[in-house]
mmCIF file of C-alpha atoms and ligand atoms in Angstrom:
data_model
loop_
_atom_site.group_PDB
_atom_site.id
_atom_site.type_symbol
_atom_site.label_atom_id
_atom_site.label_comp_id
_atom_site.label_asym_id
_atom_site.label_seq_id
_atom_site.Cartn_x
_atom_site.Cartn_y
_atom_site.Cartn_z
ATOM 1 C CA MET A 14 57.588 -86.420 138.829
ATOM 2 C CA GLN A 15 55.125 -83.995 140.234
ATOM 3 C CA ILE A 16 52.630 -84.703 137.481
ATOM 4 C CA ARG A 17 52.870 -88.454 137.879
ATOM 5 C CA CYS A 18 52.118 -88.187 141.590
ATOM 6 C CA LEU A 19 49.131 -86.017 140.933
ATOM 7 C CA LEU A 20 47.709 -88.521 138.435
ATOM 8 C CA LEU A 21 48.198 -91.352 140.846
ATOM 9 C CA LEU A 22 46.291 -89.490 143.484
ATOM 10 C CA ILE A 23 43.413 -88.717 141.147
ATOM 11 C CA LEU A 24 43.196 -92.269 139.824
ATOM 12 C CA LEU A 25 43.372 -94.022 143.132
ATOM 13 C CA VAL A 26 41.503 -91.365 145.074
ATOM 14 C CA SER A 27 43.472 -92.240 148.112
ATOM 15 C CA ALA A 28 45.902 -90.486 150.335
ATOM 16 C CA ILE A 29 48.973 -92.431 149.372
ATOM 17 C CA SER A 30 52.053 -90.297 149.245
ATOM 18 C CA CYS A 31 54.107 -90.236 146.090
ATOM 19 C CA SER A 32 57.591 -90.884 147.266
ATOM 20 C CA PRO A 33 58.282 -90.981 150.955
ATOM 21 C CA ARG A 34 60.305 -88.249 152.536
ATOM 22 C CA ARG A 35 63.755 -89.293 153.579
ATOM 23 C CA GLY A 36 66.744 -87.698 155.302
ATOM 24 C CA ILE A 37 68.673 -85.269 153.104
ATOM 25 C CA ARG A 38 72.006 -86.577 151.810
ATOM 26 C CA VAL A 39 74.640 -83.906 152.228
ATOM 27 C CA VAL A 40 78.277 -84.757 151.563
ATOM 28 C CA ALA A 41 81.363 -82.584 151.911
ATOM 29 C CA VAL A 42 84.272 -82.587 149.461
ATOM 30 C CA ASN A 43 87.644 -81.186 150.480
ATOM 31 C CA LYS A 44 90.635 -80.944 148.164
ATOM 32 C CA ASP A 45 92.899 -79.994 151.065
ATOM 33 C CA GLY A 46 92.425 -83.311 152.863
ATOM 34 C CA LEU A 47 91.225 -83.779 156.405
ATOM 35 C CA PHE A 48 90.575 -81.080 158.969
ATOM 36 C CA PRO A 49 92.161 -81.567 162.385
ATOM 37 C CA LYS A 50 90.396 -84.407 164.160
ATOM 38 C CA ARG A 51 88.041 -82.363 166.345
ATOM 39 C CA VAL A 52 86.941 -80.257 163.383
ATOM 40 C CA GLN A 53 86.511 -83.203 161.009
ATOM 41 C CA SER A 54 84.362 -85.149 163.445
ATOM 42 C CA SER A 55 82.212 -82.035 164.001
ATOM 43 C CA LEU A 56 81.676 -81.916 160.239
ATOM 44 C CA GLU A 57 80.618 -85.559 160.281
ATOM 45 C CA SER A 58 78.201 -84.918 163.183
ATOM 46 C CA ALA A 59 76.770 -81.922 161.348
ATOM 47 C CA LEU A 60 76.082 -84.018 158.218
ATOM 48 C CA LYS A 61 74.464 -86.648 160.405
ATOM 49 C CA TRP A 62 72.329 -83.947 162.004
ATOM 50 C CA PHE A 63 71.101 -82.844 158.553
ATOM 51 C CA GLU A 64 70.225 -86.416 157.629
ATOM 52 C CA ASN A 65 67.996 -86.599 160.705
ATOM 53 C CA ALA A 66 66.615 -83.075 160.826
ATOM 54 C CA VAL A 67 65.846 -82.285 157.188
ATOM 55 C CA LEU A 68 63.629 -84.445 155.007
ATOM 56 C CA VAL A 69 63.324 -84.276 151.226
ATOM 57 C CA GLN A 70 61.593 -86.223 148.505
ATOM 58 C CA ASP A 71 63.411 -88.181 145.846
ATOM 59 C CA SER A 72 63.578 -86.154 142.712
ATOM 60 C CA SER A 73 65.518 -86.481 139.544
ATOM 61 C CA SER A 74 68.015 -83.691 139.523
ATOM 62 C CA SER A 75 69.331 -82.212 136.297
ATOM 63 C CA TYR A 76 72.730 -81.516 137.746
ATOM 64 C CA VAL A 77 75.599 -83.332 136.074
ATOM 65 C CA VAL A 78 79.037 -83.858 137.521
ATOM 66 C CA ASP A 79 80.575 -81.745 134.721
ATOM 67 C CA TYR A 80 79.347 -78.608 136.471
ATOM 68 C CA VAL A 81 81.917 -79.119 139.187
ATOM 69 C CA GLY A 82 84.811 -78.331 136.874
ATOM 70 C CA LYS A 83 82.851 -75.534 135.224
ATOM 71 C CA ALA A 84 81.329 -73.764 138.191
ATOM 72 C CA VAL A 85 82.926 -74.525 141.538
ATOM 73 C CA PRO A 86 85.638 -72.094 142.657
ATOM 74 C CA GLY A 87 88.757 -73.980 143.709
ATOM 75 C CA TYR A 88 87.690 -77.076 141.744
ATOM 76 C CA LEU A 89 87.669 -75.657 138.228
ATOM 77 C CA THR A 90 89.238 -77.651 135.408
ATOM 78 C CA PRO A 91 92.159 -78.472 135.092
ATOM 79 C CA PHE A 92 91.931 -79.529 138.762
ATOM 80 C CA ALA A 93 91.909 -83.334 138.637
ATOM 81 C CA GLY A 94 93.333 -84.420 141.962
ATOM 82 C CA ARG A 95 92.069 -86.548 144.796
ATOM 83 C CA VAL A 96 89.541 -85.163 147.234
ATOM 84 C CA THR A 97 88.528 -86.139 150.752
ATOM 85 C CA ILE A 98 84.868 -87.076 151.028
ATOM 86 C CA GLN A 99 82.944 -86.794 154.273
ATOM 87 C CA THR A 100 79.517 -88.432 154.458
ATOM 88 C CA PRO A 101 77.321 -88.679 157.574
ATOM 89 C CA ASN A 102 78.979 -91.997 158.362
ATOM 90 C CA LYS A 103 82.430 -92.197 156.894
ATOM 91 C CA VAL A 104 85.399 -90.483 155.370
ATOM 92 C CA PHE A 105 87.404 -91.610 152.343
ATOM 93 C CA SER A 106 89.204 -90.214 149.339
ATOM 94 C CA LEU A 107 88.425 -90.332 145.631
ATOM 95 C CA GLY A 108 89.784 -88.961 142.382
ATOM 96 C CA ILE A 109 87.472 -86.121 141.373
ATOM 97 C CA LEU A 110 87.327 -87.412 137.790
ATOM 98 C CA SER A 111 86.639 -91.021 138.833
ATOM 99 C CA ASP A 112 83.410 -92.920 138.199
ATOM 100 C CA GLU A 113 83.029 -93.385 141.951
ATOM 101 C CA PHE A 114 82.941 -89.624 142.410
ATOM 102 C CA LYS A 115 80.314 -89.329 139.673
ATOM 103 C CA THR A 116 78.170 -91.962 141.397
ATOM 104 C CA LEU A 117 78.503 -90.211 144.732
ATOM 105 C CA PHE A 118 77.612 -86.887 143.120
ATOM 106 C CA GLU A 119 74.481 -88.354 141.560
ATOM 107 C CA TYR A 120 73.434 -90.061 144.769
ATOM 108 C CA SER A 121 73.766 -86.944 146.928
ATOM 109 C CA ASP A 122 71.220 -84.162 147.332
ATOM 110 C CA VAL A 123 73.747 -81.469 148.185
ATOM 111 C CA VAL A 124 77.508 -81.558 147.630
ATOM 112 C CA VAL A 125 79.441 -79.003 149.658
ATOM 113 C CA PHE A 126 82.816 -78.086 148.171
ATOM 114 C CA ILE A 127 85.256 -76.857 150.768
ATOM 115 C CA ARG A 128 88.225 -74.646 150.130
ATOM 116 C CA ALA A 129 90.501 -72.459 152.200
ATOM 117 C CA LYS A 130 89.190 -68.916 152.361
ATOM 118 C CA PRO A 131 91.632 -67.028 150.145
ATOM 119 C CA PHE A 132 91.689 -63.799 152.218
ATOM 120 C CA GLY A 133 89.967 -61.936 155.030
ATOM 121 C CA CYS A 134 90.331 -64.464 157.842
ATOM 122 C CA GLY A 135 90.445 -63.170 161.396
ATOM 123 C CA SER A 136 91.838 -65.063 164.342
ATOM 124 C CA GLN A 137 88.504 -66.616 165.338
ATOM 125 C CA PRO A 138 87.161 -69.867 163.866
ATOM 126 C CA GLN A 139 85.144 -68.803 160.836
ATOM 127 C CA ALA A 140 83.577 -70.150 157.680
ATOM 128 C CA PHE A 141 81.344 -68.864 154.907
ATOM 129 C CA GLY A 142 78.803 -71.047 153.194
ATOM 130 C CA GLY A 143 76.290 -70.783 150.432
ATOM 131 C CA ALA A 144 74.703 -72.358 147.414
ATOM 132 C CA MET A 145 75.729 -71.938 143.822
ATOM 133 C CA ARG A 146 72.473 -71.308 142.096
ATOM 134 C CA PRO A 147 72.713 -71.457 138.324
ATOM 135 C CA LYS A 148 70.827 -69.169 135.984
ATOM 136 C CA SER A 149 69.210 -71.974 134.001
ATOM 137 C CA GLU A 150 65.464 -72.334 134.597
ATOM 138 C CA ILE A 151 65.626 -76.123 134.429
ATOM 139 C CA LEU A 152 68.250 -76.304 137.127
ATOM 140 C CA ARG A 153 66.472 -73.801 139.299
ATOM 141 C CA ALA A 154 63.450 -76.079 139.388
ATOM 142 C CA SER A 155 65.382 -78.761 141.238
ATOM 143 C CA ILE A 156 67.239 -78.593 144.518
ATOM 144 C CA THR A 157 70.551 -76.805 144.278
ATOM 145 C CA LYS A 158 73.145 -79.482 144.413
ATOM 146 C CA LEU A 159 76.290 -77.398 144.292
ATOM 147 C CA ALA A 160 77.283 -75.639 147.476
ATOM 148 C CA PHE A 161 80.480 -74.074 148.733
ATOM 149 C CA LEU A 162 82.065 -73.570 152.089
ATOM 150 C CA GLU A 163 85.073 -71.311 152.526
ATOM 151 C CA TYR A 164 86.974 -72.212 155.636
ATOM 152 C CA CYS A 165 89.516 -70.270 157.678
ATOM 153 C CA TYR A 166 92.270 -72.600 158.764
ATOM 154 C CA ASN A 167 92.929 -71.049 162.162
ATOM 155 C CA GLU A 168 94.392 -72.740 165.148
ATOM 156 C CA VAL A 169 91.788 -75.165 166.513
ATOM 157 C CA SER A 170 89.918 -73.768 169.506
ATOM 158 C CA ASP A 171 89.105 -76.162 172.367
ATOM 159 C CA THR A 172 85.798 -74.563 173.210
ATOM 160 C CA PHE A 173 84.362 -73.325 169.914
ATOM 161 C CA SER A 174 81.456 -75.340 168.525
ATOM 162 C CA TYR A 175 82.554 -76.427 165.045
ATOM 163 C CA PHE A 176 79.396 -78.527 164.950
ATOM 164 C CA ASP A 177 77.334 -75.334 165.115
ATOM 165 C CA LEU A 178 79.615 -73.596 162.610
ATOM 166 C CA PHE A 179 79.097 -76.338 160.024
ATOM 167 C CA ARG A 180 75.371 -76.559 160.681
ATOM 168 C CA HIS A 181 75.074 -72.787 160.247
ATOM 169 C CA GLU A 182 77.039 -72.706 156.985
ATOM 170 C CA ILE A 183 75.357 -75.767 155.487
ATOM 171 C CA LEU A 184 71.958 -74.251 156.262
ATOM 172 C CA HIS A 185 73.054 -71.367 154.014
ATOM 173 C CA SER A 186 74.061 -74.004 151.460
ATOM 174 C CA LEU A 187 70.497 -75.297 151.576
ATOM 175 C CA GLY A 188 69.289 -71.789 150.827
ATOM 176 C CA TYR A 189 68.651 -70.316 154.277
ATOM 177 C CA GLY A 190 68.765 -66.542 153.891
ATOM 178 C CA VAL A 191 70.028 -66.971 150.353
ATOM 179 C CA PHE A 192 67.142 -67.992 148.114
ATOM 180 C CA GLU A 193 64.068 -65.980 147.446
ATOM 181 C CA PRO A 194 61.280 -67.800 149.222
ATOM 182 C CA HIS A 195 58.016 -68.836 147.637
ATOM 183 C CA ASP A 196 55.728 -66.498 149.440
ATOM 184 C CA SER A 197 57.224 -63.049 149.335
ATOM 185 C CA ALA A 198 54.064 -61.610 150.839
ATOM 186 C CA MET A 199 56.224 -59.929 153.446
ATOM 187 C CA SER A 200 56.868 -57.032 151.141
ATOM 188 C CA VAL A 201 58.110 -54.757 153.916
ATOM 189 C CA ARG A 202 61.842 -55.278 154.078
ATOM 190 C CA GLU A 203 62.762 -52.484 156.481
ATOM 191 C CA GLU A 204 61.158 -49.807 158.587
ATOM 192 C CA LYS A 205 62.136 -46.816 160.673
ATOM 193 C CA TYR A 206 61.051 -46.522 164.263
ATOM 194 C CA GLN A 207 61.785 -44.443 167.354
ATOM 195 C CA TRP A 208 64.223 -45.891 169.855
ATOM 196 C CA LYS A 209 63.930 -44.494 173.380
ATOM 197 C CA ASN A 210 67.280 -43.974 175.088
ATOM 198 C CA GLU A 211 68.090 -44.255 178.787
ATOM 199 C CA ASP A 212 67.682 -40.506 179.373
ATOM 200 C CA GLY A 213 64.284 -40.389 177.656
ATOM 201 C CA THR A 214 65.512 -38.869 174.383
ATOM 202 C CA GLU A 215 64.656 -40.659 171.168
ATOM 203 C CA SER A 216 66.751 -41.739 168.204
ATOM 204 C CA THR A 217 65.591 -42.867 164.796
ATOM 205 C CA ALA A 218 66.333 -46.546 164.334
ATOM 206 C CA THR A 219 66.012 -48.966 161.423
ATOM 207 C CA ARG A 220 65.020 -52.583 161.471
ATOM 208 C CA HIS A 221 65.338 -55.089 158.661
ATOM 209 C CA PHE A 222 63.082 -58.023 157.974
ATOM 210 C CA PHE A 223 63.791 -61.506 156.785
ATOM 211 C CA ASN A 224 62.230 -62.358 153.452
ATOM 212 C CA THR A 225 60.027 -65.170 154.666
ATOM 213 C CA ASN A 226 56.395 -66.082 155.165
ATOM 214 C CA GLN A 227 53.629 -65.784 157.728
ATOM 215 C CA HIS A 228 54.468 -69.142 159.255
ATOM 216 C CA ALA A 229 57.908 -67.984 160.414
ATOM 217 C CA LEU A 230 56.387 -64.792 161.794
ATOM 218 C CA ASP A 231 53.797 -66.849 163.677
ATOM 219 C CA GLU A 232 56.608 -68.866 165.253
ATOM 220 C CA VAL A 233 58.250 -65.615 166.369
ATOM 221 C CA LYS A 234 54.987 -64.376 167.896
ATOM 222 C CA LYS A 235 54.422 -67.657 169.678
ATOM 223 C CA TYR A 236 57.944 -67.848 171.040
ATOM 224 C CA PHE A 237 58.109 -64.294 172.382
ATOM 225 C CA GLY A 238 54.442 -64.205 173.380
ATOM 226 C CA CYS A 239 53.466 -61.317 171.147
ATOM 227 C CA ASP A 240 50.076 -61.560 169.539
ATOM 228 C CA ASN A 241 50.133 -58.265 167.743
ATOM 229 C CA ASP A 242 49.593 -57.329 164.119
ATOM 230 C CA ILE A 243 51.889 -54.320 164.447
ATOM 231 C CA LEU A 244 54.718 -56.786 164.096
ATOM 232 C CA LYS A 245 55.509 -56.724 160.375
ATOM 233 C CA GLY A 246 58.106 -59.425 160.052
ATOM 234 C CA VAL A 247 60.955 -61.462 161.447
ATOM 235 C CA GLU A 248 63.814 -59.108 162.307
ATOM 236 C CA SER A 249 67.009 -59.909 160.400
ATOM 237 C CA ASP A 250 70.505 -58.573 160.011
ATOM 238 C CA GLU A 251 71.063 -55.798 157.508
ATOM 239 C CA GLY A 252 71.694 -58.182 154.617
ATOM 240 C CA GLY A 253 68.563 -60.244 155.365
ATOM 241 C CA MET A 254 70.570 -63.458 155.624
ATOM 242 C CA HIS A 255 70.374 -64.093 159.361
ATOM 243 C CA LEU A 256 68.117 -63.756 162.343
ATOM 244 C CA ASN A 257 68.900 -60.535 164.175
ATOM 245 C CA GLU A 258 71.668 -60.935 166.754
ATOM 246 C CA TYR A 259 70.190 -58.567 169.356
ATOM 247 C CA ILE A 260 66.699 -60.070 169.190
ATOM 248 C CA PHE A 261 67.579 -63.760 168.907
ATOM 249 C CA GLN A 262 71.106 -63.917 170.442
ATOM 250 C CA ASN A 263 72.148 -67.566 170.681
ATOM 251 C CA GLU A 264 69.870 -68.951 168.016
ATOM 252 C CA LEU A 265 71.944 -70.910 165.466
ATOM 253 C CA MET A 266 71.166 -68.615 162.532
ATOM 254 C CA THR A 267 72.206 -65.270 164.014
ATOM 255 C CA PRO A 268 75.406 -63.809 162.485
ATOM 256 C CA THR A 269 77.631 -64.560 165.498
ATOM 257 C CA LEU A 270 77.898 -67.964 167.085
ATOM 258 C CA ALA A 271 77.978 -68.405 170.851
ATOM 259 C CA GLU A 272 79.571 -71.430 172.457
ATOM 260 C CA LYS A 273 76.241 -73.172 172.299
ATOM 261 C CA ASN A 274 73.583 -72.305 169.754
ATOM 262 C CA TYR A 275 70.054 -73.533 169.178
ATOM 263 C CA PHE A 276 68.194 -74.396 165.999
ATOM 264 C CA SER A 277 64.680 -73.128 166.735
ATOM 265 C CA TYR A 278 61.193 -73.655 165.320
ATOM 266 C CA ILE A 279 61.601 -70.183 163.817
ATOM 267 C CA SER A 280 64.547 -71.340 161.700
ATOM 268 C CA ALA A 281 62.671 -74.530 160.857
ATOM 269 C CA ALA A 282 59.835 -72.422 159.417
ATOM 270 C CA ILE A 283 62.290 -70.288 157.442
ATOM 271 C CA LEU A 284 63.929 -73.375 155.950
ATOM 272 C CA GLU A 285 60.570 -74.838 155.000
ATOM 273 C CA ASN A 286 59.729 -71.671 153.117
ATOM 274 C CA ILE A 287 62.376 -72.439 150.507
ATOM 275 C CA TYR A 288 60.818 -73.504 147.238
ATOM 276 C CA THR A 289 62.173 -74.885 144.021
ATOM 277 C CA GLY A 290 59.774 -74.125 141.255
ATOM 278 C CA ASN A 291 56.390 -74.433 142.902
ATOM 279 C CA GLU A 292 57.382 -77.107 145.329
ATOM 280 C CA GLN A 293 58.341 -76.776 148.966
ATOM 281 C CA TRP A 294 61.642 -78.566 149.126
ATOM 282 C CA TYR A 295 62.480 -79.195 152.758
ATOM 283 C CA ASN A 296 60.562 -80.594 155.682
ATOM 284 C CA VAL A 297 62.003 -80.346 159.145
ATOM 285 C CA ASN A 298 61.494 -83.346 161.433
ATOM 286 C CA ARG A 299 60.110 -81.629 164.496
ATOM 287 C CA THR A 300 60.342 -84.756 166.609
ATOM 288 C CA PHE A 301 64.063 -84.846 165.999
ATOM 289 C CA ILE A 302 64.766 -81.132 166.517
ATOM 290 C CA GLY A 303 62.278 -80.901 169.418
ATOM 291 C CA PRO A 304 64.731 -81.307 172.316
ATOM 292 C CA GLU A 305 67.054 -78.631 170.917
ATOM 293 C CA ALA A 306 64.306 -76.241 169.791
ATOM 294 C CA ASP A 307 62.586 -76.525 173.175
ATOM 295 C CA ALA A 308 65.854 -75.796 174.982
ATOM 296 C CA TYR A 309 66.310 -72.465 173.183
ATOM 297 C CA ASN A 310 65.094 -69.931 175.686
ATOM 298 C CA PHE A 311 66.705 -66.541 175.147
ATOM 299 C CA GLY A 312 63.962 -63.934 175.324
ATOM 300 C CA LYS A 313 61.195 -66.519 175.492
ATOM 301 C CA GLY A 314 58.014 -64.770 176.641
ATOM 302 C CA PHE A 315 59.664 -61.306 176.561
ATOM 303 C CA GLY A 316 56.558 -60.051 174.750
ATOM 304 C CA CYS A 317 55.976 -57.467 172.019
ATOM 305 C CA SER A 318 57.963 -54.842 173.867
ATOM 306 C CA TRP A 319 61.172 -56.776 173.253
ATOM 307 C CA LEU A 320 60.441 -56.987 169.535
ATOM 308 C CA LEU A 321 59.123 -53.476 168.992
ATOM 309 C CA ASN A 322 60.590 -51.107 171.567
ATOM 310 C CA SER A 323 63.946 -50.178 173.011
ATOM 311 C CA CYS A 324 65.460 -52.159 175.863
ATOM 312 C CA TYR A 325 64.711 -49.257 178.236
ATOM 313 C CA GLU A 326 60.996 -49.382 177.486
ATOM 314 C CA PHE A 327 61.176 -53.155 177.785
ATOM 315 C CA LEU A 328 62.766 -52.927 181.269
ATOM 316 C CA GLU A 329 60.309 -50.228 182.317
ATOM 317 C CA GLY A 330 57.465 -52.611 181.503
ATOM 318 C CA ARG A 331 59.014 -55.359 183.605
ATOM 319 C CA LYS A 332 59.550 -53.309 186.769
ATOM 320 C CA ASN A 333 56.992 -55.267 188.737
ATOM 321 C CA GLU A 334 57.963 -58.689 187.496
ATOM 322 C CA LYS A 335 59.652 -61.270 189.664
ATOM 323 C CA VAL A 336 62.759 -61.029 187.490
ATOM 324 C CA PRO A 337 62.713 -57.472 186.169
ATOM 325 C CA ARG A 338 66.125 -57.866 184.564
ATOM 326 C CA PRO A 339 66.499 -61.336 183.138
ATOM 327 C CA ALA A 340 69.783 -62.607 181.693
ATOM 328 C CA PRO A 341 71.675 -61.299 179.836
ATOM 329 C CA PHE A 342 70.727 -57.905 181.314
ATOM 330 C CA CYS A 343 73.128 -56.607 183.923
ATOM 331 C CA LEU A 344 71.693 -55.713 187.293
ATOM 332 C CA GLU A 345 71.121 -52.088 188.182
ATOM 333 C CA ASP A 346 73.726 -52.056 190.938
ATOM 334 C CA SER A 347 76.214 -54.336 189.293
ATOM 335 C CA VAL A 348 77.423 -53.511 185.848
ATOM 336 C CA GLN A 349 80.348 -55.856 186.155
ATOM 337 C CA LYS A 350 80.034 -59.563 186.724
ATOM 338 C CA CYS A 351 82.307 -62.556 186.492
ATOM 339 C CA PHE A 352 81.985 -66.057 185.142
ATOM 340 C CA LYS A 353 83.758 -68.568 187.297
ATOM 341 C CA LYS A 354 85.800 -70.608 184.871
ATOM 342 C CA SER A 355 87.586 -72.492 187.637
ATOM 343 C CA GLU A 356 88.396 -72.009 191.346
ATOM 344 C CA ASN A 357 91.191 -69.601 190.429
ATOM 345 C CA GLU A 358 90.026 -68.123 187.206
ATOM 346 C CA LEU A 359 87.319 -65.532 186.762
ATOM 347 C CA ILE A 360 86.285 -64.059 183.453
ATOM 348 C CA ALA A 361 85.123 -60.509 184.015
ATOM 349 C CA PHE A 362 82.694 -58.820 181.718
ATOM 350 C CA SER A 363 81.073 -55.471 181.889
ATOM 351 C CA CYS A 364 78.082 -53.593 180.572
ATOM 352 C CA GLU A 365 80.155 -50.436 180.406
ATOM 353 C CA LEU A 366 82.883 -51.406 178.015
ATOM 354 C CA ARG A 367 83.495 -48.862 175.345
ATOM 355 C CA ASP A 368 83.578 -50.538 172.023
ATOM 356 C CA SER A 369 84.034 -49.460 168.441
ATOM 357 C CA GLY A 370 81.593 -50.253 165.666
ATOM 358 C CA ALA A 371 77.994 -49.256 165.210
ATOM 359 C CA ALA A 372 74.657 -50.474 166.504
ATOM 360 C CA ASP A 373 72.913 -52.818 164.074
ATOM 361 C CA ASN A 374 69.726 -50.742 164.151
ATOM 362 C CA ASN A 375 71.715 -47.608 163.232
ATOM 363 C CA ILE A 376 71.014 -45.586 166.388
ATOM 364 C CA PRO A 377 73.792 -43.110 167.242
ATOM 365 C CA ARG A 378 75.818 -43.473 170.433
ATOM 366 C CA PRO A 379 73.668 -41.835 173.130
ATOM 367 C CA LEU A 380 75.160 -38.897 175.024
ATOM 368 C CA ASN A 381 74.169 -39.602 178.591
ATOM 369 C CA THR A 382 74.714 -43.249 179.291
ATOM 370 C CA LYS A 383 77.271 -45.467 180.887
ATOM 371 C CA TYR A 384 76.335 -48.282 178.520
ATOM 372 C CA ASN A 385 78.695 -48.042 175.615
ATOM 373 C CA VAL A 386 78.473 -51.299 173.713
ATOM 374 C CA PRO A 387 77.150 -50.838 170.161
ATOM 375 C CA SER A 388 76.466 -54.547 169.628
ATOM 376 C CA THR A 389 73.932 -54.486 172.485
ATOM 377 C CA ARG A 390 72.357 -51.274 171.118
ATOM 378 C CA TYR A 391 73.828 -49.429 174.135
ATOM 379 C CA CYS A 392 71.663 -51.422 176.498
ATOM 380 C CA PRO A 393 72.492 -52.707 179.988
ATOM 381 C CA ILE A 394 73.233 -56.116 178.491
ATOM 382 C CA TYR A 395 76.392 -58.132 178.976
ATOM 383 C CA PRO A 396 78.072 -58.455 175.603
ATOM 384 C CA ASN A 397 78.932 -62.034 174.623
ATOM 385 C CA TYR A 398 77.035 -63.355 177.614
ATOM 386 C CA PHE A 399 76.080 -66.571 175.884
ATOM 387 C CA GLU A 400 79.601 -67.286 174.833
ATOM 388 C CA LYS A 401 80.513 -68.042 178.421
ATOM 389 C CA SER A 402 77.198 -68.764 180.034
ATOM 390 C CA LYS A 403 78.040 -72.375 180.776
ATOM 391 C CA TYR A 404 80.086 -71.047 183.722
ATOM 392 C CA GLU A 405 78.601 -69.958 187.023
ATOM 393 C CA LEU A 406 77.914 -66.231 187.282
ATOM 394 C CA VAL A 407 79.432 -64.666 190.409
ATOM 395 C CA ASP A 408 80.346 -61.283 191.898
ATOM 396 C CA CYS A 409 83.916 -60.530 190.948
ATOM 397 C CA GLN A 410 84.910 -59.182 194.371
ATOM 398 C CA HIS A 411 83.669 -62.096 196.440
ATOM 399 C CA HIS A 412 85.946 -64.544 194.774
ATOM 400 C CA LYS A 413 89.282 -62.826 195.100
HETATM 401 C C1 LIG B 7 61.732 -88.033 162.891
HETATM 402 O O1 LIG B 7 62.589 -88.145 164.000
HETATM 403 C C2 LIG B 7 62.224 -89.145 164.925
HETATM 404 C C3 LIG B 7 63.160 -89.012 166.122
HETATM 405 O O2 LIG B 7 64.511 -89.050 165.744
HETATM 406 C C4 LIG B 7 62.273 -90.488 164.248
HETATM 407 O O3 LIG B 7 61.893 -91.520 165.161
HETATM 408 C C5 LIG B 7 61.336 -90.498 163.047
HETATM 409 O O4 LIG B 7 61.423 -91.711 162.348
HETATM 410 C C6 LIG B 7 61.681 -89.353 162.110
HETATM 411 N N1 LIG B 7 60.685 -89.233 161.057
HETATM 412 C C7 LIG B 7 60.975 -89.339 159.771
HETATM 413 C C8 LIG B 7 59.836 -89.189 158.822
HETATM 414 O O5 LIG B 7 62.106 -89.533 159.364
HETATM 415 ZN ZN1 LIG B 8 75.712 -67.032 158.221
#
């Protein structure tokens, strides 16, 4: 395919494109039937979103439908039952061994096989997604067609964004944070640095970097307003699968979802850095994602200090700004605030809550601080702020 296109270009000496890019065809297969209505329609919307946001080229794939029974957990032979199919537009059921299923499999770019997560489900809505990348060189040179999604069948939450959950997991299915990218020039995968605590003492901290290219790093620099070569990479979680929660907060590809999450230009660049063989596989339609990517604004313009230093140094540098402590920082004189859920219901949250767990950058719990939340790196930051930030923020006392 690639070779034929190249020849065409040489012969015609013109800028015709080989095969036009089109929306990616992702379908979901579920042997346990339909999700509850709200969840199922979020899955459909998520597939529709992929069709609009991610463009691919036609390519003959070497995947055959036989692999399903040989390689997909939960669907291994002798499983031969009916499955529920969700496409971006409709839902129907098919026998997994039928010719119709084979046709659908061949037509699709990515087929996501859903099964109930066998163990380890908490009480929150949760899912785990990824791609099943085979060892064979031939298969690795084409887009990975087989993907899985393990789902926790919890009680359906009224407020949780299942749309964001499915988008997040299917992005992993496309290879986000999973596949080795083309340009592994970012050879630094972690570094130690000094984290300044509230009382001026310092702790040794660790940060991890996403395995991605210069383009994604440039998007990070642009977004935060940090034009500095000291910045070695895009900060990730410890496993290198996600954008770092503390740095990026309510971006879609951080480990924890808020009630509303944003797919940013940073994630677009990371997705576009996924290669099969020598070919970039995905293109993100920036016109389509524009409204959402432009609406992401956590930390926008926070500068290099946010990316490189501790929150205390960051706040020190902002002392003379109009808004020295932007959201989600708590104010100096008010460590407790409330979201006004309704006239009679306030949700209180505090910067002082003592919490178990460890800080993601490995700093120890500081001795002299009232800020005790490890997930905020013991900073004066409201934990889970973005989970509830659609409500008005008020003083708790004034609304009793
Ligand atoms: C990209 O998205 C815009 C807005 O949805 C759409 O009008 C346009 O046709 C899309 N481009 C491609 C190449 O699909
Ligand atoms: Zn994830």
